[in-house]
Coordinates of C-alpha atoms in Angstrom, one line a residue:
X1 CA 0.0 0.0 0.0
X2 CA 3.1 2.2 -0.4
X3 CA 3.1 3.5 3.2
X4 CA -0.6 4.5 3.0
X5 CA -1.6 2.6 6.1
X6 CA 0.3 3.5 9.2
X7 CA 0.3 0.5 11.6
X8 CA 2.6 0.2 14.6
X9 CA 3.4 -3.1 16.2
X10 CA 1.8 -2.3 19.4
X11 CA 2.2 -5.7 21.1
X12 CA 4.9 -5.7 23.8
X13 CA 7.8 -7.9 23.3
X14 CA 7.0 -11.2 25.0
X15 CA 9.7 -12.6 27.3
X16 CA 9.7 -15.4 29.8
X17 CA 7.3 -15.1 32.8
X18 CA 8.9 -13.4 35.8
X19 CA 6.8 -13.8 38.9
X20 CA 9.4 -11.9 41.0
X21 CA 8.1 -8.6 39.7
X22 CA 6.6 -6.4 42.3
X23 CA 2.8 -6.8 42.4
X24 CA 1.3 -4.0 40.2
X25 CA -2.2 -2.8 40.7
X26 CA -3.7 -1.1 37.7
X27 CA -4.5 2.6 38.0
X28 CA -8.3 2.8 38.1
X29 CA -9.7 5.6 35.9
X30 CA -13.5 5.9 36.5
X31 CA -15.6 3.0 35.3
X32 CA -19.2 3.3 34.2
X33 CA -22.1 0.9 33.7
X34 CA -25.3 1.8 32.0
X35 CA -28.3 -0.6 32.2
X36 CA -31.5 -0.7 30.2
X37 CA -34.0 -3.2 31.8
X38 CA -37.4 -3.7 30.2
X39 CA -40.2 -5.7 31.8
X40 CA -43.6 -3.9 31.4
X41 CA -44.2 -4.1 27.7
X42 CA -47.1 -2.0 26.3
X43 CA -48.0 -4.3 23.4
X44 CA -50.0 -7.3 24.7
X45 CA -48.2 -9.5 22.2
X46 CA -45.0 -9.0 24.1
X47 CA -45.0 -11.0 27.3
X48 CA -44.4 -9.3 30.7
X49 CA -41.0 -10.2 32.1
X50 CA -40.1 -10.7 35.7
X51 CA -36.4 -10.7 36.0
X52 CA -34.6 -8.0 33.8
X53 CA -34.9 -5.2 36.4
X54 CA -33.9 -7.5 39.3
X55 CA -30.9 -8.8 37.3
X56 CA -29.7 -5.4 36.3
X57 CA -29.9 -4.0 39.8
X58 CA -28.1 -6.9 41.3
X59 CA -25.2 -6.7 38.8
X60 CA -25.1 -2.9 39.2
X61 CA -24.9 -3.2 43.0
X62 CA -22.0 -5.7 42.6
X63 CA -20.2 -3.4 40.3
X64 CA -20.6 -0.5 42.6
X65 CA -19.6 -2.2 45.9
X66 CA -17.0 -4.7 44.7
X67 CA -15.5 -2.9 41.7
X68 CA -16.0 0.8 42.2
X69 CA -18.2 1.4 39.1
X70 CA -20.5 4.3 38.7
X71 CA -23.8 2.7 37.6
X72 CA -27.1 3.8 36.3
X73 CA -30.2 1.5 35.8
X74 CA -32.9 2.8 33.4
X75 CA -36.1 0.9 34.2
X76 CA -38.6 0.2 31.5
X77 CA -37.3 2.7 29.0
X78 CA -39.0 3.7 25.8
X79 CA -37.1 3.9 22.5
X80 CA -36.8 7.7 22.9
X81 CA -35.4 7.3 26.5
X82 CA -32.8 4.8 25.3
X83 CA -31.7 7.0 22.5
X84 CA -31.5 10.1 24.7
X85 CA -29.6 8.3 27.4
X86 CA -27.0 6.9 24.9
X87 CA -26.6 10.4 23.5
X88 CA -26.2 11.8 27.0
X89 CA -23.4 9.4 27.7
X90 CA -21.7 10.2 24.4
X91 CA -21.9 13.9 25.2
X92 CA -20.4 13.4 28.7
X93 CA -17.5 11.4 27.4
X94 CA -16.9 14.0 24.6
X95 CA -16.9 16.9 27.1
X96 CA -14.8 15.1 29.7
X97 CA -17.5 14.9 32.3
X98 CA -16.9 11.1 32.1
X99 CA -13.3 9.9 31.9
X100 CA -12.4 9.0 28.3
X101 CA -9.6 6.7 29.6
X102 CA -12.0 4.7 31.7
X103 CA -14.4 1.9 30.9
X104 CA -18.0 1.8 29.9
X105 CA -20.3 -1.2 30.0
X106 CA -23.7 -0.9 28.3
X107 CA -26.1 -3.7 29.4
X108 CA -29.4 -4.4 27.8
X109 CA -32.0 -6.8 29.3
X110 CA -35.4 -7.5 27.9
X111 CA -37.1 -8.8 24.7
X112 CA -35.1 -9.0 21.5
X113 CA -36.1 -9.6 17.9
X114 CA -34.7 -10.2 14.4
X115 CA -35.7 -9.8 10.8
X116 CA -33.6 -12.4 9.0
X117 CA -34.7 -11.4 5.6
X118 CA -33.4 -7.9 6.2
X119 CA -30.5 -9.1 8.3
X120 CA -31.6 -6.8 11.2
X121 CA -31.5 -7.5 14.9
X122 CA -33.2 -5.5 17.6
X123 CA -33.5 -4.9 21.4
X124 CA -37.1 -4.1 22.2
X125 CA -37.9 -1.1 24.5
X126 CA -41.2 -1.2 26.3
X127 CA -43.0 0.8 23.6
X128 CA -41.9 -1.5 20.7
X129 CA -44.4 -2.6 18.1
X130 CA -43.6 -6.1 16.8
X131 CA -45.0 -5.2 13.4
X132 CA -42.7 -2.1 13.1
X133 CA -39.5 -3.1 14.7
X134 CA -37.4 -1.0 12.3
X135 CA -38.9 2.3 13.6
X136 CA -39.8 1.3 17.2
X137 CA -36.9 -0.8 18.5
X138 CA -33.2 -0.4 19.0
X139 CA -31.7 -1.4 15.6
X140 CA -28.3 -2.9 16.4
X141 CA -26.7 -2.1 13.0
X142 CA -27.5 1.6 13.6
X143 CA -26.6 1.9 17.3
X144 CA -23.5 -0.3 17.2
X145 CA -21.5 2.4 15.3
X146 CA -22.9 5.0 17.6
X147 CA -21.7 3.2 20.7
X148 CA -18.3 2.5 18.9
X149 CA -17.9 6.3 18.5
X150 CA -18.4 7.2 22.2
X151 CA -15.1 8.8 23.3
X152 CA -14.3 6.0 25.8
X153 CA -11.2 3.8 25.5
X154 CA -12.8 0.6 26.7
X155 CA -16.4 -0.4 25.9
X156 CA -18.2 -3.6 26.6
X157 CA -21.8 -4.2 25.4
X158 CA -23.7 -7.0 27.1
X159 CA -27.1 -8.0 25.8
X160 CA -29.4 -10.4 27.7
X161 CA -32.3 -10.9 25.2
X162 CA -33.6 -13.3 22.6
X163 CA -31.7 -13.2 19.3
X164 CA -29.1 -11.0 20.9
X165 CA -26.3 -12.6 18.8
X166 CA -27.6 -10.4 16.0
X167 CA -25.6 -7.6 17.6
X168 CA -22.6 -9.3 16.0
X169 CA -21.7 -7.3 12.8
X170 CA -21.4 -10.6 10.9
X171 CA -24.1 -12.7 12.6
X172 CA -25.9 -13.7 9.4
X173 CA -22.9 -15.4 7.8
X174 CA -20.7 -16.4 10.7
X175 CA -20.4 -19.8 12.2
X176 CA -21.8 -19.8 15.7
X177 CA -18.8 -20.1 18.0
X178 CA -18.0 -19.0 21.5
X179 CA -14.3 -18.1 21.5
X180 CA -12.3 -17.4 24.6
X181 CA -9.4 -15.1 23.6
X182 CA -6.0 -15.8 25.0
X183 CA -4.7 -13.1 27.4
X184 CA -1.4 -12.3 29.0
X185 CA -0.7 -14.5 32.0
X186 CA 1.5 -11.9 33.6
X187 CA -0.7 -9.4 35.5
X188 CA 1.6 -6.4 35.0
X189 CA 1.8 -7.0 31.3
X190 CA -1.9 -7.5 31.1
X191 CA -2.6 -4.2 32.8
X192 CA -0.1 -2.4 30.6
X193 CA -1.7 -3.9 27.5
X194 CA -5.1 -2.8 28.7
X195 CA -3.9 0.8 28.7
X196 CA -2.6 0.6 25.1
X197 CA -5.4 -1.0 23.1
X198 CA -8.9 0.3 22.5
X199 CA -11.6 -2.1 23.5
X200 CA -14.9 -2.7 21.7
X201 CA -16.2 -6.1 22.8
X202 CA -19.6 -7.6 23.2
X203 CA -21.3 -10.5 25.1
X204 CA -24.8 -11.8 24.3
X205 CA -26.9 -14.3 26.0
X206 CA -27.6 -16.2 22.8
X207 CA -26.9 -16.3 19.1
X208 CA -30.1 -16.2 17.0
X209 CA -32.4 -18.2 19.4
X210 CA -34.8 -17.3 22.1
X211 CA -33.7 -17.1 25.8
X212 CA -35.7 -17.7 29.0
X213 CA -36.9 -14.9 31.3
X214 CA -35.0 -16.4 34.2
X215 CA -31.6 -15.7 32.7
X216 CA -28.7 -18.1 33.2
X217 CA -26.6 -15.5 31.4
X218 CA -27.3 -12.9 34.2
X219 CA -26.7 -15.6 36.9
X220 CA -23.3 -16.6 35.5
X221 CA -22.4 -12.9 35.0
X222 CA -23.1 -12.2 38.6
X223 CA -21.2 -15.3 39.7
X224 CA -18.2 -14.1 37.9
X225 CA -18.3 -10.7 39.5
X226 CA -18.8 -12.2 43.0
X227 CA -15.7 -14.3 42.5
X228 CA -13.8 -11.0 42.6
X229 CA -11.4 -12.1 39.9
X230 CA -9.4 -14.6 42.1
X231 CA -6.4 -13.8 44.1
X232 CA -5.0 -11.2 41.7
X233 CA -8.1 -9.1 42.2
X234 CA -8.9 -8.8 38.5
X235 CA -11.7 -10.4 36.6
X236 CA -10.8 -10.3 32.9
X237 CA -13.0 -10.5 29.9
X238 CA -11.6 -14.0 29.1
X239 CA -12.3 -15.2 32.6
X240 CA -15.9 -13.9 32.5
X241 CA -16.3 -15.7 29.1
X242 CA -15.2 -19.0 30.7
X243 CA -18.1 -18.7 33.2
X244 CA -20.7 -17.6 30.7
X245 CA -19.7 -20.5 28.5
X246 CA -21.5 -22.9 30.9
X247 CA -24.8 -21.1 30.5
X248 CA -27.6 -22.5 28.3
X249 CA -28.4 -21.4 25.6
X250 CA -24.8 -20.9 24.8
X251 CA -23.8 -17.3 24.7
X252 CA -22.0 -15.4 21.9
X253 CA -19.1 -13.0 22.0
X254 CA -16.8 -11.0 19.8
X255 CA -15.5 -7.6 18.9
X256 CA -17.0 -4.7 16.9
X257 CA -16.1 -1.3 15.5
X258 CA -12.6 0.0 16.4
X259 CA -11.5 -2.9 18.6
X260 CA -7.8 -3.4 18.6
X261 CA -5.8 -6.6 18.8
X262 CA -4.9 -7.2 22.5
X263 CA -7.9 -5.4 23.9
X264 CA -9.5 -6.3 27.2
X265 CA -12.1 -5.3 29.7
X266 CA -11.1 -5.5 33.3
X267 CA -13.2 -5.7 36.4
X268 CA -10.7 -4.6 39.1
X269 CA -11.8 -5.6 42.6
X270 CA -11.7 -3.2 45.5
X271 CA -10.0 -6.1 47.4
X272 CA -6.2 -6.0 47.2
X273 CA -3.7 -8.8 48.1
X274 CA -1.7 -8.1 51.3
X275 CA 1.2 -5.7 50.6
X276 CA 4.3 -7.5 49.4
X277 CA 2.4 -10.7 48.6
X278 CA 2.9 -11.9 45.0
X279 CA 0.0 -13.4 43.1
X280 CA 0.2 -17.1 42.3
X281 CA 1.0 -17.6 38.6
X282 CA -2.1 -19.0 36.9
X283 CA -1.8 -22.4 35.2
X284 CA -1.6 -22.0 31.5
X285 CA -2.0 -24.9 29.1
X286 CA -0.5 -23.0 26.2
X287 CA 2.9 -21.4 25.6
X288 CA 3.1 -17.7 25.1
X289 CA 3.8 -18.3 21.4
X290 CA 0.6 -20.4 21.2
X291 CA -1.3 -17.7 23.0
X292 CA -0.2 -15.1 20.6
X293 CA -0.8 -17.3 17.5
X294 CA -4.4 -18.1 18.7
X295 CA -5.0 -14.4 19.2
X296 CA -3.7 -13.7 15.7
X297 CA -6.0 -16.3 14.2
X298 CA -9.0 -15.0 16.1
X299 CA -8.4 -11.3 15.1
X300 CA -7.2 -12.2 11.6
X301 CA -5.6 -8.7 11.2
X302 CA -2.3 -7.6 9.7
X303 CA -1.3 -5.9 12.9
X304 CA -1.5 -9.1 15.0
X305 CA 0.2 -11.4 12.4
X306 CA 3.1 -8.9 12.2
X307 CA 3.3 -8.7 15.9
X308 CA 3.6 -12.5 16.0
X309 CA 6.5 -12.5 13.5
X310 CA 8.2 -9.6 15.4
X311 CA 8.3 -11.8 18.5
X312 CA 8.8 -15.2 16.8
X313 CA 10.5 -14.7 13.4
X314 CA 11.4 -18.4 13.3
X315 CA 8.3 -19.5 15.2
X316 CA 6.2 -22.6 14.8
X317 CA 3.6 -20.7 12.8
X318 CA 5.9 -18.3 10.9
X319 CA 5.1 -19.7 7.5
X320 CA 1.3 -19.5 8.1
X321 CA 1.8 -15.9 9.4
X322 CA 3.6 -14.9 6.3
X323 CA 0.9 -16.5 4.2
X324 CA -1.8 -14.6 6.1
X325 CA 0.1 -11.3 5.7
X326 CA 0.5 -11.8 2.0
X327 CA -3.2 -12.5 1.7
X328 CA -4.3 -9.5 3.8
X329 CA -1.6 -7.2 2.2
X330 CA -2.8 -7.8 -1.3
X331 CA -4.3 -4.3 -1.1
X332 CA -0.8 -3.2 -1.8
X333 CA -1.2 -4.3 -5.4
X334 CA -4.1 -1.8 -5.7
X335 CA -1.8 1.1 -5.0
X336 CA -3.4 2.5 -1.8
X337 CA -6.5 2.5 0.3
X338 CA -7.4 3.9 3.7
X339 CA -9.4 2.3 6.4
X340 CA -12.5 4.3 7.5
X341 CA -13.9 3.5 10.9
X342 CA -17.7 3.3 10.8
X343 CA -20.1 5.7 12.5
X344 CA -23.3 7.6 12.3
X345 CA -23.8 11.1 10.7
X346 CA -26.3 13.5 9.4
X347 CA -26.3 12.9 5.6
X348 CA -27.4 15.7 3.2
X349 CA -27.4 19.5 3.1
X350 CA -28.3 21.5 6.2
X351 CA -27.7 25.1 5.2
X352 CA -26.9 27.3 2.3
X353 CA -27.9 26.7 -1.3
X354 CA -29.2 23.2 -0.9
X355 CA -30.8 21.3 -3.8
X356 CA -34.1 19.5 -3.3
X357 CA -32.6 16.0 -3.5
X358 CA -30.1 16.8 -0.7
X359 CA -32.8 17.3 1.8
X360 CA -34.1 16.6 4.4
X361 CA -31.1 15.7 6.5
X362 CA -31.3 12.0 7.4
X363 CA -29.5 10.0 10.1
X364 CA -27.3 7.3 8.6
X365 CA -24.9 4.8 10.1
X366 CA -22.2 3.0 8.1
X367 CA -20.0 0.1 9.1
X368 CA -16.2 0.3 8.8
X369 CA -14.8 0.0 5.3
X370 CA -11.8 0.6 3.1
X371 CA -11.7 3.3 0.4
X372 CA -9.2 4.2 -2.3
X373 CA -7.0 7.2 -1.5
X374 CA -7.1 8.2 -5.1
X375 CA -9.6 7.7 -8.0
X376 CA -8.8 4.8 -10.2
X377 CA -6.1 5.9 -12.6
X378 CA -5.5 5.1 -16.3
X379 CA -2.4 3.1 -15.2
X380 CA -4.4 0.5 -13.3
X381 CA -7.5 0.7 -15.5
X382 CA -5.4 0.1 -18.7
X383 CA -4.0 -3.0 -17.0
X384 CA -7.6 -4.3 -16.7
X385 CA -8.3 -3.5 -20.4
X386 CA -5.1 -5.4 -21.4
X387 CA -6.0 -8.4 -19.3
X388 CA -9.6 -8.6 -20.5
X389 CA -8.8 -7.6 -24.1
X390 CA -11.2 -4.7 -24.2
X391 CA -10.8 -1.3 -25.8
X392 CA -9.2 1.3 -23.7
X393 CA -11.3 4.5 -23.0
X394 CA -10.4 7.7 -24.8
X395 CA -8.3 10.1 -22.7
X396 CA -9.3 13.2 -24.7
X397 CA -5.6 13.8 -25.5
X398 CA -4.9 14.8 -21.9
X399 CA -2.7 11.9 -21.1
X400 CA -3.0 8.6 -19.1
X401 CA -0.7 7.2 -16.4
X402 CA -1.6 8.8 -13.1
X403 CA -4.5 10.8 -14.5
X404 CA -7.9 9.5 -13.4
X405 CA -9.5 7.0 -15.8
X406 CA -12.4 8.8 -17.7
X407 CA -15.0 7.7 -20.2
X408 CA -15.8 4.7 -17.9
X409 CA -19.4 3.6 -17.6
X410 CA -21.0 2.3 -14.4
X411 CA -20.9 -1.2 -15.9
X412 CA -17.2 -0.9 -16.7
X413 CA -16.6 0.1 -13.1
X414 CA -18.3 -2.9 -11.6
X415 CA -16.6 -5.3 -14.0
X416 CA -13.2 -3.7 -13.1
X417 CA -14.1 -4.4 -9.4
X418 CA -14.8 -8.0 -10.0
X419 CA -11.6 -8.4 -12.2
X420 CA -9.4 -6.9 -9.5
X421 CA -11.1 -9.0 -6.8
X422 CA -10.3 -12.2 -8.7
X423 CA -6.7 -11.0 -9.4
X424 CA -6.1 -10.6 -5.7
X425 CA -7.9 -13.8 -4.6
X426 CA -10.9 -12.1 -3.1
X427 CA -14.6 -13.1 -3.5
X428 CA -16.3 -11.1 -6.2
X429 CA -18.9 -8.6 -4.9
X430 CA -21.0 -8.4 -8.0
X431 CA -23.0 -11.1 -9.7
X432 CA -23.5 -9.9 -13.3
X433 CA -26.1 -11.3 -15.7
X434 CA -25.9 -10.0 -19.3
X435 CA -28.3 -12.4 -20.8
X436 CA -31.6 -10.8 -19.9
X437 CA -32.5 -7.1 -19.2
X438 CA -32.9 -5.9 -15.6
X439 CA -36.7 -5.4 -15.0
X440 CA -35.8 -2.8 -12.4
X441 CA -33.9 -0.6 -14.9
X442 CA -36.3 2.1 -16.0
X443 CA -33.9 3.9 -18.4
X444 CA -34.9 3.5 -22.1
X445 CA -31.5 5.0 -23.1
X446 CA -29.5 2.3 -21.3
X447 CA -28.4 0.0 -24.1
X448 CA -27.1 -2.7 -21.7
X449 CA -29.5 -3.1 -18.8
X450 CA -27.5 -5.8 -17.2
X451 CA -28.7 -7.4 -14.0
X452 CA -26.1 -6.6 -11.4
X453 CA -26.6 -8.0 -7.9
X454 CA -24.4 -7.2 -4.9
X455 CA -23.0 -9.6 -2.3
X456 CA -22.8 -7.4 0.7
X457 CA -20.6 -9.7 2.7
X458 CA -18.0 -10.5 0.0
X459 CA -14.5 -9.3 0.7
X460 CA -13.7 -8.1 -2.8
X461 CA -13.5 -4.6 -4.3
X462 CA -16.6 -2.6 -5.1
X463 CA -18.0 0.8 -5.6
X464 CA -18.8 2.8 -2.4
X465 CA -22.4 3.3 -1.5
X466 CA -23.6 6.9 -1.7
X467 CA -23.7 7.0 2.1
X468 CA -20.1 5.7 2.4
X469 CA -18.9 8.1 -0.2
X470 CA -20.3 11.2 1.7
X471 CA -19.2 9.9 5.1
X472 CA -15.6 9.5 3.8
X473 CA -15.7 12.8 1.8
X474 CA -16.7 14.6 5.0
X475 CA -13.9 12.9 7.0
X476 CA -16.2 10.5 8.9
X477 CA -19.3 12.6 8.7
X478 CA -18.1 16.0 9.8
X479 CA -19.9 19.1 8.7
X480 CA -17.7 19.9 5.8
X481 CA -19.0 22.0 2.8
X482 CA -16.3 20.5 0.6
X483 CA -13.9 17.6 1.0
X484 CA -11.1 19.0 3.1
X485 CA -12.5 22.5 3.8
X486 CA -15.7 24.5 4.3
X487 CA -14.1 27.7 3.0
X488 CA -14.8 28.7 -0.6
X489 CA -11.5 30.7 -0.5
X490 CA -9.5 27.6 0.2
X491 CA -11.3 25.3 -2.3
X492 CA -8.7 25.6 -5.0
X493 CA -6.1 23.9 -2.6
X494 CA -8.3 20.8 -2.3
X495 CA -10.4 20.5 -5.4
X496 CA -9.8 20.6 -9.2
X497 CA -13.0 22.4 -10.3
X498 CA -14.0 24.9 -13.0
X499 CA -12.1 28.0 -12.0
X500 CA -10.2 30.7 -13.9
X501 CA -8.6 28.2 -16.4
X502 CA -11.9 26.5 -17.3
X503 CA -14.4 27.4 -20.0
X504 CA -17.0 28.0 -17.3
X505 CA -14.8 30.5 -15.5
X506 CA -14.9 31.3 -11.8
X507 CA -12.9 34.4 -11.4
X508 CA -10.2 34.7 -8.8
X509 CA -9.7 30.9 -8.3
X510 CA -7.1 28.7 -9.9
X511 CA -6.3 25.1 -9.0
X512 CA -3.7 24.9 -11.7
X513 CA -5.4 22.4 -14.0
X514 CA -7.5 23.1 -17.1
X515 CA -8.8 19.5 -17.2
X516 CA -8.2 16.4 -15.0
X517 CA -5.3 16.5 -12.5
X518 CA -2.9 13.7 -11.7
X519 CA -3.6 11.7 -8.6
X520 CA -2.4 13.5 -5.4
X521 CA -1.8 16.8 -7.0
X522 CA -3.9 18.8 -4.5
X523 CA -4.4 18.6 -0.7
X524 CA -6.3 15.6 0.8
X525 CA -9.1 15.8 3.3
X526 CA -8.6 14.9 7.0
X527 CA -8.7 11.2 6.2
X528 CA -6.0 11.5 3.6
X529 CA -8.4 11.1 0.6
X530 CA -7.6 13.1 -2.5
X531 CA -10.0 14.6 -5.0
X532 CA -13.2 13.7 -3.2
X533 CA -14.4 17.1 -4.4
X534 CA -13.7 17.8 -8.1
X535 CA -11.5 16.2 -10.7
X536 CA -14.0 13.5 -11.9
X537 CA -17.4 12.5 -10.8
X538 CA -17.2 9.1 -9.0
X539 CA -19.7 6.3 -9.7
X540 CA -21.5 5.0 -6.6
X541 CA -23.4 1.7 -6.2
X542 CA -26.9 3.3 -5.6
X543 CA -29.7 3.9 -8.0
X544 CA -30.7 7.6 -7.9
X545 CA -34.0 8.8 -6.4
X546 CA -34.6 12.5 -5.7
X547 CA -36.9 11.7 -2.8
X548 CA -34.5 9.1 -1.2
X549 CA -33.7 11.1 1.8
X550 CA -37.3 11.9 2.7
X551 CA -38.3 8.3 2.6
X552 CA -35.3 6.7 4.3
X553 CA -34.3 8.4 7.5
X554 CA -32.4 6.6 10.4
X555 CA -30.9 3.8 8.3
X556 CA -27.9 1.6 8.6
X557 CA -25.7 0.9 5.6
X558 CA -28.3 2.0 3.0
X559 CA -27.9 0.6 -0.5
X560 CA -30.3 3.1 -2.2
X561 CA -33.5 2.3 -4.0
X562 CA -34.0 -1.3 -5.4
X563 CA -34.6 0.1 -8.9
X564 CA -34.3 3.2 -11.0
X565 CA -33.2 4.9 -14.2
X566 CA -29.8 6.3 -13.3
X567 CA -26.9 5.5 -11.0
X568 CA -25.5 8.1 -8.6
X569 CA -22.3 10.1 -9.3
X570 CA -20.7 12.1 -6.5
X571 CA -18.0 14.8 -6.0
X572 CA -18.3 16.9 -9.1
X573 CA -15.5 17.3 -11.6
X574 CA -13.0 19.6 -13.2
X575 CA -15.7 21.3 -15.2
X576 CA -18.2 21.9 -12.4
X577 CA -18.7 25.1 -10.3
X578 CA -18.0 25.2 -6.6
X579 CA -21.6 24.5 -5.6
X580 CA -21.5 21.3 -7.6
X581 CA -18.4 19.9 -5.8
X582 CA -19.9 20.2 -2.3
X583 CA -19.9 17.0 -0.3
X584 CA -23.7 16.9 -0.2
X585 CA -24.1 17.5 -4.0
X586 CA -25.7 14.6 -5.9
X587 CA -25.7 13.8 -9.6
X588 CA -26.9 11.0 -11.7
X589 CA -26.2 9.4 -15.1
X590 CA -27.3 6.6 -17.4
X591 CA -25.3 3.5 -16.3
X592 CA -24.1 2.6 -19.8
X593 CA -23.0 6.1 -20.8
X594 CA -19.5 7.3 -20.6
X595 CA -18.3 10.9 -20.3
X596 CA -15.0 12.7 -20.0
X597 CA -15.6 13.9 -16.5
X598 CA -16.8 10.5 -15.0
X599 CA -14.5 8.0 -13.3
X600 CA -14.7 6.0 -10.0
X601 CA -13.0 5.1 -6.8
X602 CA -12.8 1.7 -5.1
X603 CA -14.2 0.6 -1.8
X604 CA -13.9 -2.7 0.1
X605 CA -15.5 -4.4 3.1
X606 CA -13.5 -4.5 6.3

């Protein structure tokens, strides 16, 4: 990736265990626990529950008295109450009223639900309507990114509800396993690692099945807390999992959002060993190398495989680690991409000269994804043309190489994505049928009308969705008028648009380019993405609808309308005025058409 992704090997160098180290108690920044307990459901189709409030209060009391947590139990909350309370906690961490270096546990107890056909999972507040879960219940795929973005280093989400495993970002295509991650056996190292790595972990009382009112999950959770973490005074996430694993139905666990390899959630007991007494070393069945390798396999991330090799260059699993790194590093062949952590934001135009199709503002959440630092250039697109023996697009005499590929149709772009996925050993995202016309394509001018279906869980390359594109252009959803700046006076530093050297002149502005600009010629936005405003329009996955925002508010990972006449183009181009290169500006074009100001940028699932 040509130094585009900056990863530090954060794992401490593992040495032999030394139990003569002085006993080190972790510093205890403030810890918080927020409980939502629902029993008295308003809809008669939802059975009254007898235990959620009792369970929540018992766990909260144990956390307060034995572990020094600051707790809050919200009894029988409505959807609005849950939303407002989560926003309140986010605000308190953002403003420093709650300690960002501390820990936050969010615990839900009550009814749960799922919509398997839509791949949605829910926690049900007391005012939930079983027929309208999407608008009356806590949608995990929407609130998971919200919780991830709370300014707290260590967050644990625990859900005691039916179908609670649907909180898992990949619940619908993942084997149902209950993994116990390996942890440091040295207390001092474990505590130091806890300070370094961001935690985003979850525990759920089940996968995608129903659970009883009298919760064994809550019972085992409480047993773990009352054990006070053994003689070392610390109950770790892994130790808690070991207890929960004995519950029935079998619980589920994992990580979400910005969780980092080596993360942990610690319950540090108020009880301390006598001064000078060293803790007994725990019995471990695995060597430290085995522990680290299992962690690498569980996380399946470049960071952890590289950490393993840094500590064990000639280790037992070094060949497998190199193979995994080669597989995960094949993004390097693409040139460069940047990882964008998911989150929620207000999509659209809020002020100024808004167009009708940019309003009203709608709340959108997107999962984490990768996106190209640059638009796809002629250099890489021409390689695709050579490989597939297709005619290369006209460059208008402006040159090729590092200039963005132009005169590329939407169909060309999705075929390029599939080709590159196959080249790099990834699963193709698009299923393309050229044999019969797409009944959902309402454009009489589209001479192809191919049926193109998307596999949303494939790991190959793809076009960004319109929501992902705007989220990335605005540097993870910030209120930015253009990509990189909100100042019209600074726009020429960030965007190649129609200024004083363009036929549609804008006086007093000059970005230095009469047509397209080579990749990386101007300044990037805060994420390090170039040309998100201007240069060439960028194809997105979505069909275009001018009323899309009005009809689809509060959505997670929107894919746009199921049918339409045009596909969306975003970002404006070298021949567009400043108002047309705004981050909120939308455009559309016939999928089979090509034009000298249309190109594309790649995206990829995490």
